[in-house]
């Protein structure tokens, strides 16, 4: 049963039966047989399969959550018995926003891997939300609130979104003194999975105040958004975590600070398994500590 559960999780993680087979050294037929056996055992379809893709069913999601919990507990027990309580080893899969990941998270991972040579890291840098259970991800670093109430969250810092531009852009186009002035400016917009971020929110006289912005440039990559701003192509809305160094060095200048919205939290989000492998807990704690100490 444990082997079949591992096969099922690998199918989810790799996105298909053939890819799971290559990962596990099994033929596609063998992978399919193990999946069928698992579905017969639970009396439910765990995956919806088409010629182009697979997706996890509600029953499959429940099985995946339980499988990760059971396998984590078994792995934790084996690690303690075989290697002692101080040994940290094995794979960790995580996801983080592009800018924050490259500038803040990757250096932490490099230090962590240097200290724990038996750990492997699989990092997915994306500005879109990742289905942690469906894709077999141990945890995600995310800004703001998380829409999936089935996930657990650990606050690791405070986040503030701000509007900024390069000194060159502001010299050429002027500094906006009120959110309404953004309608006359070139605004570089971020495209998320739910759509284009073309409505920027502020507070005016203590009340929420939204402004619809426009511009020539939009992208789904936060690093590119910042690069365009640094090159003087317009104003952008960024997390303070992403532009701290640029603000300090004068490469970007914050505008409309008096109208900024409230701060939000920076979270680590993870599936609600009762037991996480020690390596995962250790990395979560390291990221939280290093981000808060500025390392």
XYZ file of C-alpha atoms in Angstrom, residues 21 23 29 33 83-84 131 149 164 174 195 226 239-240 273 281 288:
17
model
C 7.321 5.994 -14.372
C 11.064 9.060 -12.084
C 1.790 0.011 -17.627
C -1.687 -0.893 -12.636
C 20.417 8.251 11.553
C 19.633 9.728 14.957
C -1.674 23.893 -5.972
C -8.604 27.696 3.862
C 7.792 53.425 -7.344
C 6.807 64.390 -12.998
C -6.140 38.514 -14.414
C 10.961 45.753 -11.786
C 6.335 44.551 -2.531
C 8.824 46.410 -0.347
C -0.090 17.252 7.608
C 10.476 22.099 9.404
C 11.577 32.740 8.823
